[in-house]
mmCIF file of C-alpha atoms and ligand atoms in Angstrom:
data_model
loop_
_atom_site.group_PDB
_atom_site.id
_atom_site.type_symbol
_atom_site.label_atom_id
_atom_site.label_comp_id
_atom_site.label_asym_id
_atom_site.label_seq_id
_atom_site.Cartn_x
_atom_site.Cartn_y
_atom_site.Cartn_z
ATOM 1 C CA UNK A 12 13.913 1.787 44.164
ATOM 2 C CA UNK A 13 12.883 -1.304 42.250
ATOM 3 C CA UNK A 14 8.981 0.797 41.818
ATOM 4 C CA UNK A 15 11.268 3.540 40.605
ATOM 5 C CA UNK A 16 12.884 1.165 37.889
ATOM 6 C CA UNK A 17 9.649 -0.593 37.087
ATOM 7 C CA UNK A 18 8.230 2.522 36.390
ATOM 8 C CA UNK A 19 11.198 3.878 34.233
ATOM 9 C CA UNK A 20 11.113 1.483 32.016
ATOM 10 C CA UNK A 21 7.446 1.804 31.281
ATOM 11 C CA UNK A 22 7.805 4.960 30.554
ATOM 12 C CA UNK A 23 10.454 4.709 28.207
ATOM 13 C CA UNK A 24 8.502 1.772 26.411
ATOM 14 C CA UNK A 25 5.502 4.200 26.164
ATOM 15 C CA UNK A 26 7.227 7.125 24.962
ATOM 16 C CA UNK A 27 9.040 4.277 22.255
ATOM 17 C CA UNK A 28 5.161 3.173 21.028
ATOM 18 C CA UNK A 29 4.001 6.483 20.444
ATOM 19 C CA UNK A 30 6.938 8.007 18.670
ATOM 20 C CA UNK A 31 6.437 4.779 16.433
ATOM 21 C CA UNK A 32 3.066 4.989 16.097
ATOM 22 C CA UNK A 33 3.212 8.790 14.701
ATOM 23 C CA UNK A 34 6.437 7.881 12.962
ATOM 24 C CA UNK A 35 7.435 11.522 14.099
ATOM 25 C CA UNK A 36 11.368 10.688 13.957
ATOM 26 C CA UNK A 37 11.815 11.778 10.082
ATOM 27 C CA UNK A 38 15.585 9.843 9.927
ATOM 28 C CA UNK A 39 16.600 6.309 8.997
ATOM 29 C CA UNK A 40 17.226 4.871 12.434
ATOM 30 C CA UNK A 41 14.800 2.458 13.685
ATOM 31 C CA UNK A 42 13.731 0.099 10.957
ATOM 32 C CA UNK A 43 9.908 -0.271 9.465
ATOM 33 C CA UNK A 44 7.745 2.010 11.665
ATOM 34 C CA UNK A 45 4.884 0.401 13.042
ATOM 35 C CA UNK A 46 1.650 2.166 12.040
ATOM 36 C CA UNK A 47 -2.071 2.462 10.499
ATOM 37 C CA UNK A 48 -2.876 4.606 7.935
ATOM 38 C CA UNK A 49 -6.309 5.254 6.292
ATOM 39 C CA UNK A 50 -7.499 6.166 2.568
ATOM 40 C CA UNK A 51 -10.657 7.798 2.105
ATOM 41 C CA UNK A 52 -12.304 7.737 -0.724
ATOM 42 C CA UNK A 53 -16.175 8.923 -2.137
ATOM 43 C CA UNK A 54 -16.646 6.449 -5.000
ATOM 44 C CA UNK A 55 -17.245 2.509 -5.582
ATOM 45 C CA UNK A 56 -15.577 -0.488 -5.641
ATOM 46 C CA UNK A 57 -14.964 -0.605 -9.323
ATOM 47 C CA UNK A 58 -13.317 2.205 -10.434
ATOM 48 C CA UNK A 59 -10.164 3.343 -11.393
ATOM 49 C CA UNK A 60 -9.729 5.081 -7.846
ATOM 50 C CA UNK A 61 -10.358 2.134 -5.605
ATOM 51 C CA UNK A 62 -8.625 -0.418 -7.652
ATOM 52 C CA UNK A 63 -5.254 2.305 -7.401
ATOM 53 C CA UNK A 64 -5.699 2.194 -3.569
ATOM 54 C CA UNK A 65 -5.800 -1.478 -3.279
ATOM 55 C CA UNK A 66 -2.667 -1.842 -5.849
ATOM 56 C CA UNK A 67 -0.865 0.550 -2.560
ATOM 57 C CA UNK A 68 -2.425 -1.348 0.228
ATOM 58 C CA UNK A 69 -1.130 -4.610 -1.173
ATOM 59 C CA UNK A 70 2.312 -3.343 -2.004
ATOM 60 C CA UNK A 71 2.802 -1.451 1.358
ATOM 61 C CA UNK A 72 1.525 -4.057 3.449
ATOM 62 C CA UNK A 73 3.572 -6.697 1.962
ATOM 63 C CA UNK A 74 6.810 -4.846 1.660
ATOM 64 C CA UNK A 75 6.402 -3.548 5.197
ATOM 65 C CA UNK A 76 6.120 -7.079 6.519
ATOM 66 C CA UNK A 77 2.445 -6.061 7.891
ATOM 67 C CA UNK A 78 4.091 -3.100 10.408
ATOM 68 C CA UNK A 79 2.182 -1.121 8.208
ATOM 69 C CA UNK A 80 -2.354 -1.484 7.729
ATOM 70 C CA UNK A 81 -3.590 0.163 5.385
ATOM 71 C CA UNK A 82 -7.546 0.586 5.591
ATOM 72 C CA UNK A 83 -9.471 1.776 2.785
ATOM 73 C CA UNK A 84 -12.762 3.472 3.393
ATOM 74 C CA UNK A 85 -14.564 3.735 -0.120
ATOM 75 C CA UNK A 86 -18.286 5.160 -0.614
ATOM 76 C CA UNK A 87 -17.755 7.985 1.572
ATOM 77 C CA UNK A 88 -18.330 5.482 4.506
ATOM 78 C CA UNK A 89 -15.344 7.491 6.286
ATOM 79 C CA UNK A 90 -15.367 11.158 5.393
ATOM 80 C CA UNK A 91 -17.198 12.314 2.287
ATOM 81 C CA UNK A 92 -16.806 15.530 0.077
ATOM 82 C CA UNK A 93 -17.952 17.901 2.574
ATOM 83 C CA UNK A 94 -15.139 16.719 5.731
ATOM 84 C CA UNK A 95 -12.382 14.885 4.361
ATOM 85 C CA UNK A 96 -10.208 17.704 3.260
ATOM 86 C CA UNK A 97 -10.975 19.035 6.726
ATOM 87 C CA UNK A 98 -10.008 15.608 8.101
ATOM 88 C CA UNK A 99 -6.697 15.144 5.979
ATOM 89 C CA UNK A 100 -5.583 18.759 6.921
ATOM 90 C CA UNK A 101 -5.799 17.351 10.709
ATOM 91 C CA UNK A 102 -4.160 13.707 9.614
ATOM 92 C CA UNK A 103 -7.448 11.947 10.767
ATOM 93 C CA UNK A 104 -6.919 10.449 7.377
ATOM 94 C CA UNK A 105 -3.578 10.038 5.704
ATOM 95 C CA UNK A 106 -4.769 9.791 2.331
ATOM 96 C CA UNK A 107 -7.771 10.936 -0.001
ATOM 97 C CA UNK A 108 -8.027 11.235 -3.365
ATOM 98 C CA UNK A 109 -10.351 14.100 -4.230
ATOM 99 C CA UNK A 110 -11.594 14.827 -7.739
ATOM 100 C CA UNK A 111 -9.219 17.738 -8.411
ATOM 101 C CA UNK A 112 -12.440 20.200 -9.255
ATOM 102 C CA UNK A 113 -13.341 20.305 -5.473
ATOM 103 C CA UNK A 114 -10.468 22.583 -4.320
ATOM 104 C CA UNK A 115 -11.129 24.841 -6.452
ATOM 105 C CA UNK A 116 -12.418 26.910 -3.321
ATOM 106 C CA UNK A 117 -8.150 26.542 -2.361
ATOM 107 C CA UNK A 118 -6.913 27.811 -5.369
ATOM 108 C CA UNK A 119 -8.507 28.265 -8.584
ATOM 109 C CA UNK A 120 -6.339 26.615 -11.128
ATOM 110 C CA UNK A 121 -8.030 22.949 -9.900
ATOM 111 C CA UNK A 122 -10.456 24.246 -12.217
ATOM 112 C CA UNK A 123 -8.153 22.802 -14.785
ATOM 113 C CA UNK A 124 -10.448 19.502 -15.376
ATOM 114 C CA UNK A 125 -13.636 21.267 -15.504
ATOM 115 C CA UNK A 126 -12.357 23.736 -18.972
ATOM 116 C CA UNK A 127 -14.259 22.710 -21.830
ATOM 117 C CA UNK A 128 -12.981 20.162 -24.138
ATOM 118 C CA UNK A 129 -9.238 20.897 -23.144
ATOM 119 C CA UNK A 130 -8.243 17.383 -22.753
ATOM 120 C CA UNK A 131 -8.969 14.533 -25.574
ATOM 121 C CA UNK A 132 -7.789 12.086 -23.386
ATOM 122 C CA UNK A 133 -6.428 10.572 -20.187
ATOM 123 C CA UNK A 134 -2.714 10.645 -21.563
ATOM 124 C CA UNK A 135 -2.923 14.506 -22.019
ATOM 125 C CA UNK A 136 -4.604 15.141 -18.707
ATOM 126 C CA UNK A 137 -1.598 13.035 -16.882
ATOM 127 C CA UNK A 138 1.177 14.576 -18.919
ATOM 128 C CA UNK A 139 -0.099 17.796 -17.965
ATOM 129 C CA UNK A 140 -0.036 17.229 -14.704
ATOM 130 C CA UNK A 141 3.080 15.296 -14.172
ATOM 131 C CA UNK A 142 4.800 18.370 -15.838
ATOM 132 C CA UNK A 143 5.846 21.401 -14.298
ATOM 133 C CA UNK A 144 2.749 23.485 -13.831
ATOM 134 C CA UNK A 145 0.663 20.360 -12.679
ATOM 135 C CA UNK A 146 3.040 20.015 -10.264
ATOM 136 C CA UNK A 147 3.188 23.287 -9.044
ATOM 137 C CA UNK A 148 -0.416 23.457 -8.470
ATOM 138 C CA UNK A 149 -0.590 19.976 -6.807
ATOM 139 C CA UNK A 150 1.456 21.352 -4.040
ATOM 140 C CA UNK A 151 -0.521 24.826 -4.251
ATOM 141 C CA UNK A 152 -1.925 23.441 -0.370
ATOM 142 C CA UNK A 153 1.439 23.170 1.946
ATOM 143 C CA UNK A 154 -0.286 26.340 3.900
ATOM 144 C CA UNK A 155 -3.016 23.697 4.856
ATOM 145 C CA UNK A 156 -0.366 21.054 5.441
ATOM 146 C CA UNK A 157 -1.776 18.905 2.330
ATOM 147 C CA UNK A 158 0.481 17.748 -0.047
ATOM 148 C CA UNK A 159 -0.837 16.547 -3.559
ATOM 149 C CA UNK A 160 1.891 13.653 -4.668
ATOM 150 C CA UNK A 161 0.468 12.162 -8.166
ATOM 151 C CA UNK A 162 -2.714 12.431 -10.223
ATOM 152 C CA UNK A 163 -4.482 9.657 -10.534
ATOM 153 C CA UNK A 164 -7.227 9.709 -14.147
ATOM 154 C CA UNK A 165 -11.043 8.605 -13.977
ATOM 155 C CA UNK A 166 -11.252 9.752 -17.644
ATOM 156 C CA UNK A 167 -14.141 12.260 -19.560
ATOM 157 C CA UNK A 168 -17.254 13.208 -17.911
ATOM 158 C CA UNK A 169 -20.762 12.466 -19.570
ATOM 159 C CA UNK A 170 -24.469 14.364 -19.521
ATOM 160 C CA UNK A 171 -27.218 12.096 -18.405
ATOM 161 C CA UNK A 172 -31.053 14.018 -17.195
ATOM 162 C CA UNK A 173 -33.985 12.802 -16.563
ATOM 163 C CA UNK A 174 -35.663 15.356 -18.947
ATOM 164 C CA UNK A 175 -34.739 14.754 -22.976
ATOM 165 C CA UNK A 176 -32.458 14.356 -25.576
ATOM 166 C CA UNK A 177 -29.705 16.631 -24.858
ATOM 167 C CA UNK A 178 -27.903 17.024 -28.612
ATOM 168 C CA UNK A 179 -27.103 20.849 -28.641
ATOM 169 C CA UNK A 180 -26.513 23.512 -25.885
ATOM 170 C CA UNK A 181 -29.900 24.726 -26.955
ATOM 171 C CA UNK A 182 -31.167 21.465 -25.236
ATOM 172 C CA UNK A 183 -29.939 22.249 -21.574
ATOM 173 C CA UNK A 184 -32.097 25.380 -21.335
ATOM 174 C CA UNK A 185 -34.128 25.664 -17.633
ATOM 175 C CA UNK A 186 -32.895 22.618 -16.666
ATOM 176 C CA UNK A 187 -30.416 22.078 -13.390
ATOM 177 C CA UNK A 188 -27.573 20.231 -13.263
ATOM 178 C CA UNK A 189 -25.187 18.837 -10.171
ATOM 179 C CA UNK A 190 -22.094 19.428 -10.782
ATOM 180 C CA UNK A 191 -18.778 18.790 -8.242
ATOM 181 C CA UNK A 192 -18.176 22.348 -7.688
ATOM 182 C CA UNK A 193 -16.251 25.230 -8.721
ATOM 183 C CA UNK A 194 -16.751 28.646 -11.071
ATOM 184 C CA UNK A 195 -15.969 27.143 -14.575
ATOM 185 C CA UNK A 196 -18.378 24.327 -14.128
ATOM 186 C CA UNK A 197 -21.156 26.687 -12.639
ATOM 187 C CA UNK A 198 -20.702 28.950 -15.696
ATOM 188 C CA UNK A 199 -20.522 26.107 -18.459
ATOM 189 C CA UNK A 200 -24.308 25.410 -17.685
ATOM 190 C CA UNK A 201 -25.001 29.181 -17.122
ATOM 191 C CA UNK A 202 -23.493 29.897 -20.674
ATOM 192 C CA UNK A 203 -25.984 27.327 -21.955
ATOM 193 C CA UNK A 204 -29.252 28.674 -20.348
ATOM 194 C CA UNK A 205 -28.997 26.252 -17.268
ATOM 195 C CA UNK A 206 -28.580 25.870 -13.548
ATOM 196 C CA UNK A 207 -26.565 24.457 -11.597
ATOM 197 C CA UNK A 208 -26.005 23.161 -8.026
ATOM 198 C CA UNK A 209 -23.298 21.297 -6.113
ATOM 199 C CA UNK A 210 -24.212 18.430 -4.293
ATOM 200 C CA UNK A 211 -21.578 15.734 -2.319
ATOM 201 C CA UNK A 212 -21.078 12.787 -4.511
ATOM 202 C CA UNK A 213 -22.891 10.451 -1.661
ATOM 203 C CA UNK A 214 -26.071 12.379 -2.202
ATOM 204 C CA UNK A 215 -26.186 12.552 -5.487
ATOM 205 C CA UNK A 216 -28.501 9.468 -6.432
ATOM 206 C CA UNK A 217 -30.970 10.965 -3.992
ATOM 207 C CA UNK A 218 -30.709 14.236 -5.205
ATOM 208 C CA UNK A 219 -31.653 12.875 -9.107
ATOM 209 C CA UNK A 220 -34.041 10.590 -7.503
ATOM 210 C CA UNK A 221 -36.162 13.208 -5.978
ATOM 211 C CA UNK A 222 -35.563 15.640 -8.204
ATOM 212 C CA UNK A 223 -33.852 18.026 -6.554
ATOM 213 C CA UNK A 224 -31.878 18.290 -9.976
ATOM 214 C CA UNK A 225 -32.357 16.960 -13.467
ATOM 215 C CA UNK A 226 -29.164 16.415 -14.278
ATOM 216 C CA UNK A 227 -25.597 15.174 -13.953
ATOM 217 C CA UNK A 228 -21.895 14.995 -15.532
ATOM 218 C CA UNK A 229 -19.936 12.205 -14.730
ATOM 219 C CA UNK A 230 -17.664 9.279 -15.839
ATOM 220 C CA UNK A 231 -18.975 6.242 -17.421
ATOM 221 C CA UNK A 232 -17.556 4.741 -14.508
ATOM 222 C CA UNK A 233 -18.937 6.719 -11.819
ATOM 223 C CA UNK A 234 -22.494 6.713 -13.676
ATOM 224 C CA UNK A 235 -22.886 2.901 -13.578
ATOM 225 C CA UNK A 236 -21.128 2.099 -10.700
ATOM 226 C CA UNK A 237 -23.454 4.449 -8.306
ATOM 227 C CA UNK A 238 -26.530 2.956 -10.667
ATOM 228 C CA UNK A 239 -27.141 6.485 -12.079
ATOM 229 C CA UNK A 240 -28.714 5.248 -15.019
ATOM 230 C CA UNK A 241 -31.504 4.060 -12.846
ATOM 231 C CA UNK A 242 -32.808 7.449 -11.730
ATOM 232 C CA UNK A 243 -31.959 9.318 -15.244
ATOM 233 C CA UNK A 244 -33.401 8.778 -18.595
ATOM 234 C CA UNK A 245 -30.863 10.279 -21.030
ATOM 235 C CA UNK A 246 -27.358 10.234 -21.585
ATOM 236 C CA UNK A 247 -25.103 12.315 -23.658
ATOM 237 C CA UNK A 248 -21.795 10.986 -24.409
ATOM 238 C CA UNK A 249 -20.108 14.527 -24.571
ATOM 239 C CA UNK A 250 -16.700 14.056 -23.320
ATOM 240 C CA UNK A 251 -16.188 17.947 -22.796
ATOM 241 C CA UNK A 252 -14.753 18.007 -18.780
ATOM 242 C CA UNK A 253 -12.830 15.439 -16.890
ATOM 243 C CA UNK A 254 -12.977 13.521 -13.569
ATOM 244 C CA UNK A 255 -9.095 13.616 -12.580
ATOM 245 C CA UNK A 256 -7.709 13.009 -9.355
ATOM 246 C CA UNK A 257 -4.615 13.532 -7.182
ATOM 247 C CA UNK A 258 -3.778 11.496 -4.101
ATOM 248 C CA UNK A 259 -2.739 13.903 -1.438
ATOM 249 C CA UNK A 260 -1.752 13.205 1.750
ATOM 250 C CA UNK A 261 -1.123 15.600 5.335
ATOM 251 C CA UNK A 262 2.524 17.031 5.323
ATOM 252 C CA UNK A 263 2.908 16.323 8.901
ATOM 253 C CA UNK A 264 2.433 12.425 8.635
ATOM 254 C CA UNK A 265 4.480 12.646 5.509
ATOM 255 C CA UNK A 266 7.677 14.227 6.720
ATOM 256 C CA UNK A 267 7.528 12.268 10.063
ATOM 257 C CA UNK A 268 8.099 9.091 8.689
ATOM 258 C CA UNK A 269 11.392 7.883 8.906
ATOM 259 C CA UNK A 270 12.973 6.835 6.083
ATOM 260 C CA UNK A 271 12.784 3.209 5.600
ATOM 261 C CA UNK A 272 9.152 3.757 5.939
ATOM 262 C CA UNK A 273 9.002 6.422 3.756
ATOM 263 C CA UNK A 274 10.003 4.662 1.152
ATOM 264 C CA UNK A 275 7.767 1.485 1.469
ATOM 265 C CA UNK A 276 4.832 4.314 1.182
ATOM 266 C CA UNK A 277 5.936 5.879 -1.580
ATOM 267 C CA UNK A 278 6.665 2.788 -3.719
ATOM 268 C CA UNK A 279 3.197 2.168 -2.611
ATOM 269 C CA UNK A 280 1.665 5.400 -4.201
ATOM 270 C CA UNK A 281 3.969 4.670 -7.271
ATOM 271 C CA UNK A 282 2.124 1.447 -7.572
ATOM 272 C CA UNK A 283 -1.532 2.834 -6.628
ATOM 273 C CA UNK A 284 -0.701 5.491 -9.861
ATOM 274 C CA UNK A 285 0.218 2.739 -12.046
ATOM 275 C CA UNK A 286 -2.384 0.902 -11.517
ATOM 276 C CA UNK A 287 -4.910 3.079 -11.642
ATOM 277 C CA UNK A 288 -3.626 5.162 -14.607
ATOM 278 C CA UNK A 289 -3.787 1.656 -16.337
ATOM 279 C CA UNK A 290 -7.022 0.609 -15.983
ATOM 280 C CA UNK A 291 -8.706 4.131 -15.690
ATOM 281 C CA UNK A 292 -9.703 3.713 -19.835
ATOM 282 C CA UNK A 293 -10.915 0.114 -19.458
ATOM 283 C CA UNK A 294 -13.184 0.469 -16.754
ATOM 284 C CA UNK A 295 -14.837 3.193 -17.878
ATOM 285 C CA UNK A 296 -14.742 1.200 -21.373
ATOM 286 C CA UNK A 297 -16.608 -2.106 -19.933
ATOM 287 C CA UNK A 298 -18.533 0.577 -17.557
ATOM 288 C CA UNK A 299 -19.903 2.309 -21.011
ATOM 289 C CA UNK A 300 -21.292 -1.438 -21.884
ATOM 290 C CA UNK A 301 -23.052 -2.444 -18.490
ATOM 291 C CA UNK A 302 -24.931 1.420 -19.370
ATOM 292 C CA UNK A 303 -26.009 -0.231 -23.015
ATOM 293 C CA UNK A 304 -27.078 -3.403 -21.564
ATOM 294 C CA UNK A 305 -28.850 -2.040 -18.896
ATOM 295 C CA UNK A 306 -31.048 -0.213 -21.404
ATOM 296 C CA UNK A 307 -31.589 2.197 -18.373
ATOM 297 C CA UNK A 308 -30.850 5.031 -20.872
ATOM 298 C CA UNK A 309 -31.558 6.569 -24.290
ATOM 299 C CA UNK A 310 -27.668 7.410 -25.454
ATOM 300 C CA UNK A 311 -27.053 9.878 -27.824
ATOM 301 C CA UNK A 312 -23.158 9.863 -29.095
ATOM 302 C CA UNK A 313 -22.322 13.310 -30.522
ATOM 303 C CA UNK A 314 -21.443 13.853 -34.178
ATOM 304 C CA UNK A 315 -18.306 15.981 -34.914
ATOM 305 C CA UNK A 316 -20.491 18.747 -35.795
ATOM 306 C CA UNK A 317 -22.699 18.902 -32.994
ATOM 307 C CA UNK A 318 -18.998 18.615 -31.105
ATOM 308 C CA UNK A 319 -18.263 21.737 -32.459
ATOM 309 C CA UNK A 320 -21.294 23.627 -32.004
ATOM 310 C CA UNK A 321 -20.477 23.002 -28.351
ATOM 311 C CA UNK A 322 -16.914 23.995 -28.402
ATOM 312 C CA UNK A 323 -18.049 27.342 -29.796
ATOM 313 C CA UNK A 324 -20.631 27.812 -27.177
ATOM 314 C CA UNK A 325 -18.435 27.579 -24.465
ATOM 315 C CA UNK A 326 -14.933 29.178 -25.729
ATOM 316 C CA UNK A 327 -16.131 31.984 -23.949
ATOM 317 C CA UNK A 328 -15.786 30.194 -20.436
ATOM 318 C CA UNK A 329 -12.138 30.274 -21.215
ATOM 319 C CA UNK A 330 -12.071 33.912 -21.805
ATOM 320 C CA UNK A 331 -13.998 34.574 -18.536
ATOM 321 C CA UNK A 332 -11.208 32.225 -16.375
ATOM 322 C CA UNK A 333 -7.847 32.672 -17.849
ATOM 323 C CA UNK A 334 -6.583 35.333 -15.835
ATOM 324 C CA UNK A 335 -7.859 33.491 -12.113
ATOM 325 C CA UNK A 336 -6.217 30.087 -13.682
ATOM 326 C CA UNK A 337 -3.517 31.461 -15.573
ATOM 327 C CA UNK A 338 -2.586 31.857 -19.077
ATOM 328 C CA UNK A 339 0.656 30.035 -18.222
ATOM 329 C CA UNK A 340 -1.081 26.766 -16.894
ATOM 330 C CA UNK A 341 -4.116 26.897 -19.466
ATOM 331 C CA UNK A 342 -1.269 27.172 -22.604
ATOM 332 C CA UNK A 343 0.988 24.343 -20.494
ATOM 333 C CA UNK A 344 -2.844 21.813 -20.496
ATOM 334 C CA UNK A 345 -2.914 22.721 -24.151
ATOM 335 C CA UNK A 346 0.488 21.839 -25.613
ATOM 336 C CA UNK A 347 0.308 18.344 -23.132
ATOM 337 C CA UNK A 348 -2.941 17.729 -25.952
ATOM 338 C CA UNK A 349 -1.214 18.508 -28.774
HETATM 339 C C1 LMR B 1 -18.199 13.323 -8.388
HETATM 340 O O1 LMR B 1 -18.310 13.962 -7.332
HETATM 341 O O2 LMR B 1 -19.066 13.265 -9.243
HETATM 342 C C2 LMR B 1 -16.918 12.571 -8.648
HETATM 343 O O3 LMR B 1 -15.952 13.530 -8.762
HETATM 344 C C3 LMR B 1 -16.618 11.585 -7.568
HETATM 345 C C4 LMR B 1 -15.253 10.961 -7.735
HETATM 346 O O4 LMR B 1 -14.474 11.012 -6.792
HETATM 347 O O5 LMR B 1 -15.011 10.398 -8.800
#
């Protein structure tokens, strides 16, 4: 009888520690929930991305008492571009925060970011998607059990090559660029006489290293952090396509926690977007400096006019995507820049 007891109550206590651990009860009873969760990220240290994720790692773990860790895997050292989508859909990770261009493959209208000179800046790129059609594309992925909650900014993306002075679309001609993926971005360089190829952000300093491509478009952020400059010889400072993000997280984990807990991990995603959104521009800012005084690079800043020649080059992406992203969504990006 007493075996029969002992036994009991161990079972109960198990059953207890891995309700808690899932945080599968979705109501208010129970207090904090113990738990781990994990953020996954591709890029460095420094950037607006990483510095969002420790702003929630701090808050959570603090306001949770420490029931709740919070690891942070940056520089694809967990899952990189190619998996972690894969891995968030099966809540190996809870969080990632994906440059929004790579789910294009999901639904088209993440192609948003990559449409030519649509955005001026990162305030027009977060109204837009804080408003009603960001949102409604953000949680375009429920059928995959992936939720998008907020977009997070990097800011405009950048040409650097290893070839020469790129100052009109003449210049990109026969030469091959990585980009992150996706249609719009593929037929940006097309429309300009060049290649392209998408390559995981963790190989990309190999793949300009060896050759493999010429070029890249990135975020001043992005380009120094990952030492870019160091394996390119040119850089453009174009501003025509954006790195944005979105932190998303796996529906399952989300609507299992109860809700005390719930709400310690959302304040902490309210902080990880204010903080990032804040110091998105500034990094990439001082980022644009450590470029200029590593001399790495021969920078060419655009003059209006050679703006617009661009512009006019590639309206025509916009005629060859509206219908897949929608007229609706493209005319909502465009009044969020007026
Ligand atoms: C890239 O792949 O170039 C970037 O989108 C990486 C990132 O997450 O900023």
């Amino acid at each position: 009888m007493k075996k029969i007891i002992v036994f009991g109550l161990f079972l109960a206590a198990a059953i207890s520690l891995i309700a808690c651990g899932q945080g599968a009860s979705g109501t208010d009873e129970g207090g904090v929930e113990e738990m781990k969760i994990k953020f996954s990220h591709v890029v460095s240290e420094n950037t607006p991305k990483h510095q969002g994720a420790l702003a929630m790692k701090e808050y959570i773990e603090e306001e949770s008492d420490g029931k709740i860790e919070m690891e942070i895997y940056p520089n694809s050292s967990l899952f990189g571009d190619q998996d972690e989508y894969q891995n968030l859909a099966s809540n190996n990770v809870q969080f990632i925060a994906p440059d929004l261009t790579k789910f294009v493959g999901n639904n088209p209208q993440f192609n948003i970011p990559a449409l030519p000179f649509l955005f001026p800046d990162d305030e027009s790129a977060i109204k837009f998607w804080d408003g009603e059609k960001g949102e409604e594309v953000l949680s375009s992925l429920t059928d995959d059990g992936v939720l998008g909650l907020s977009m997070w900014p990097n800011g405009g993306k950048h040409i650097t090559n290893a070839e020469r002075e790129i100052t009109s679309p003449d210049d990109f001609e026969g030469l091959k660029f990585r980009t992150q993926g996706g249609q719009v971005l593929e037929s940006l360089y097309s429309t300009m006489g060049a290649g392209s190829e998408s390559i995981p952000f963790g190989e990309l300093y190999t793949a300009l290293d060896q050759g493999v491509v010429e070029g890249q478009e990135n975020t001043f952020s992005n380009i120094e952090s990952k030492k870019f400059d160091e394996v390119q010889s040119y850089m453009t400072v174009m501003n025509h396509t954006r790195v944005d993000y979105a932190i998303f997280t796996n529906t399952e984990f989300w609507d299992g926690m109860n809700d005390e807990t719930k709400k310690i991990v959302e304040g902490g995603v309210e902080k990880g977007t204010e903080v990032a959104r804040a110091e998105a521009q500034s990094l990439n800012e001082e980022a644009y400096e450590t470029i200029k005084e590593r001399g790495q690079v021969e920078i060419k800043e655009l003059s209006e006019e050679e703006i617009q020649e661009f512009q006019e080059t590639l309206e025509p992406v916009y005629e060859e995507y509206e219908e897949d992203i929608g007229t609706d969504v493209i005319e909502a990006a465009r009044e969020a820049s007026e």
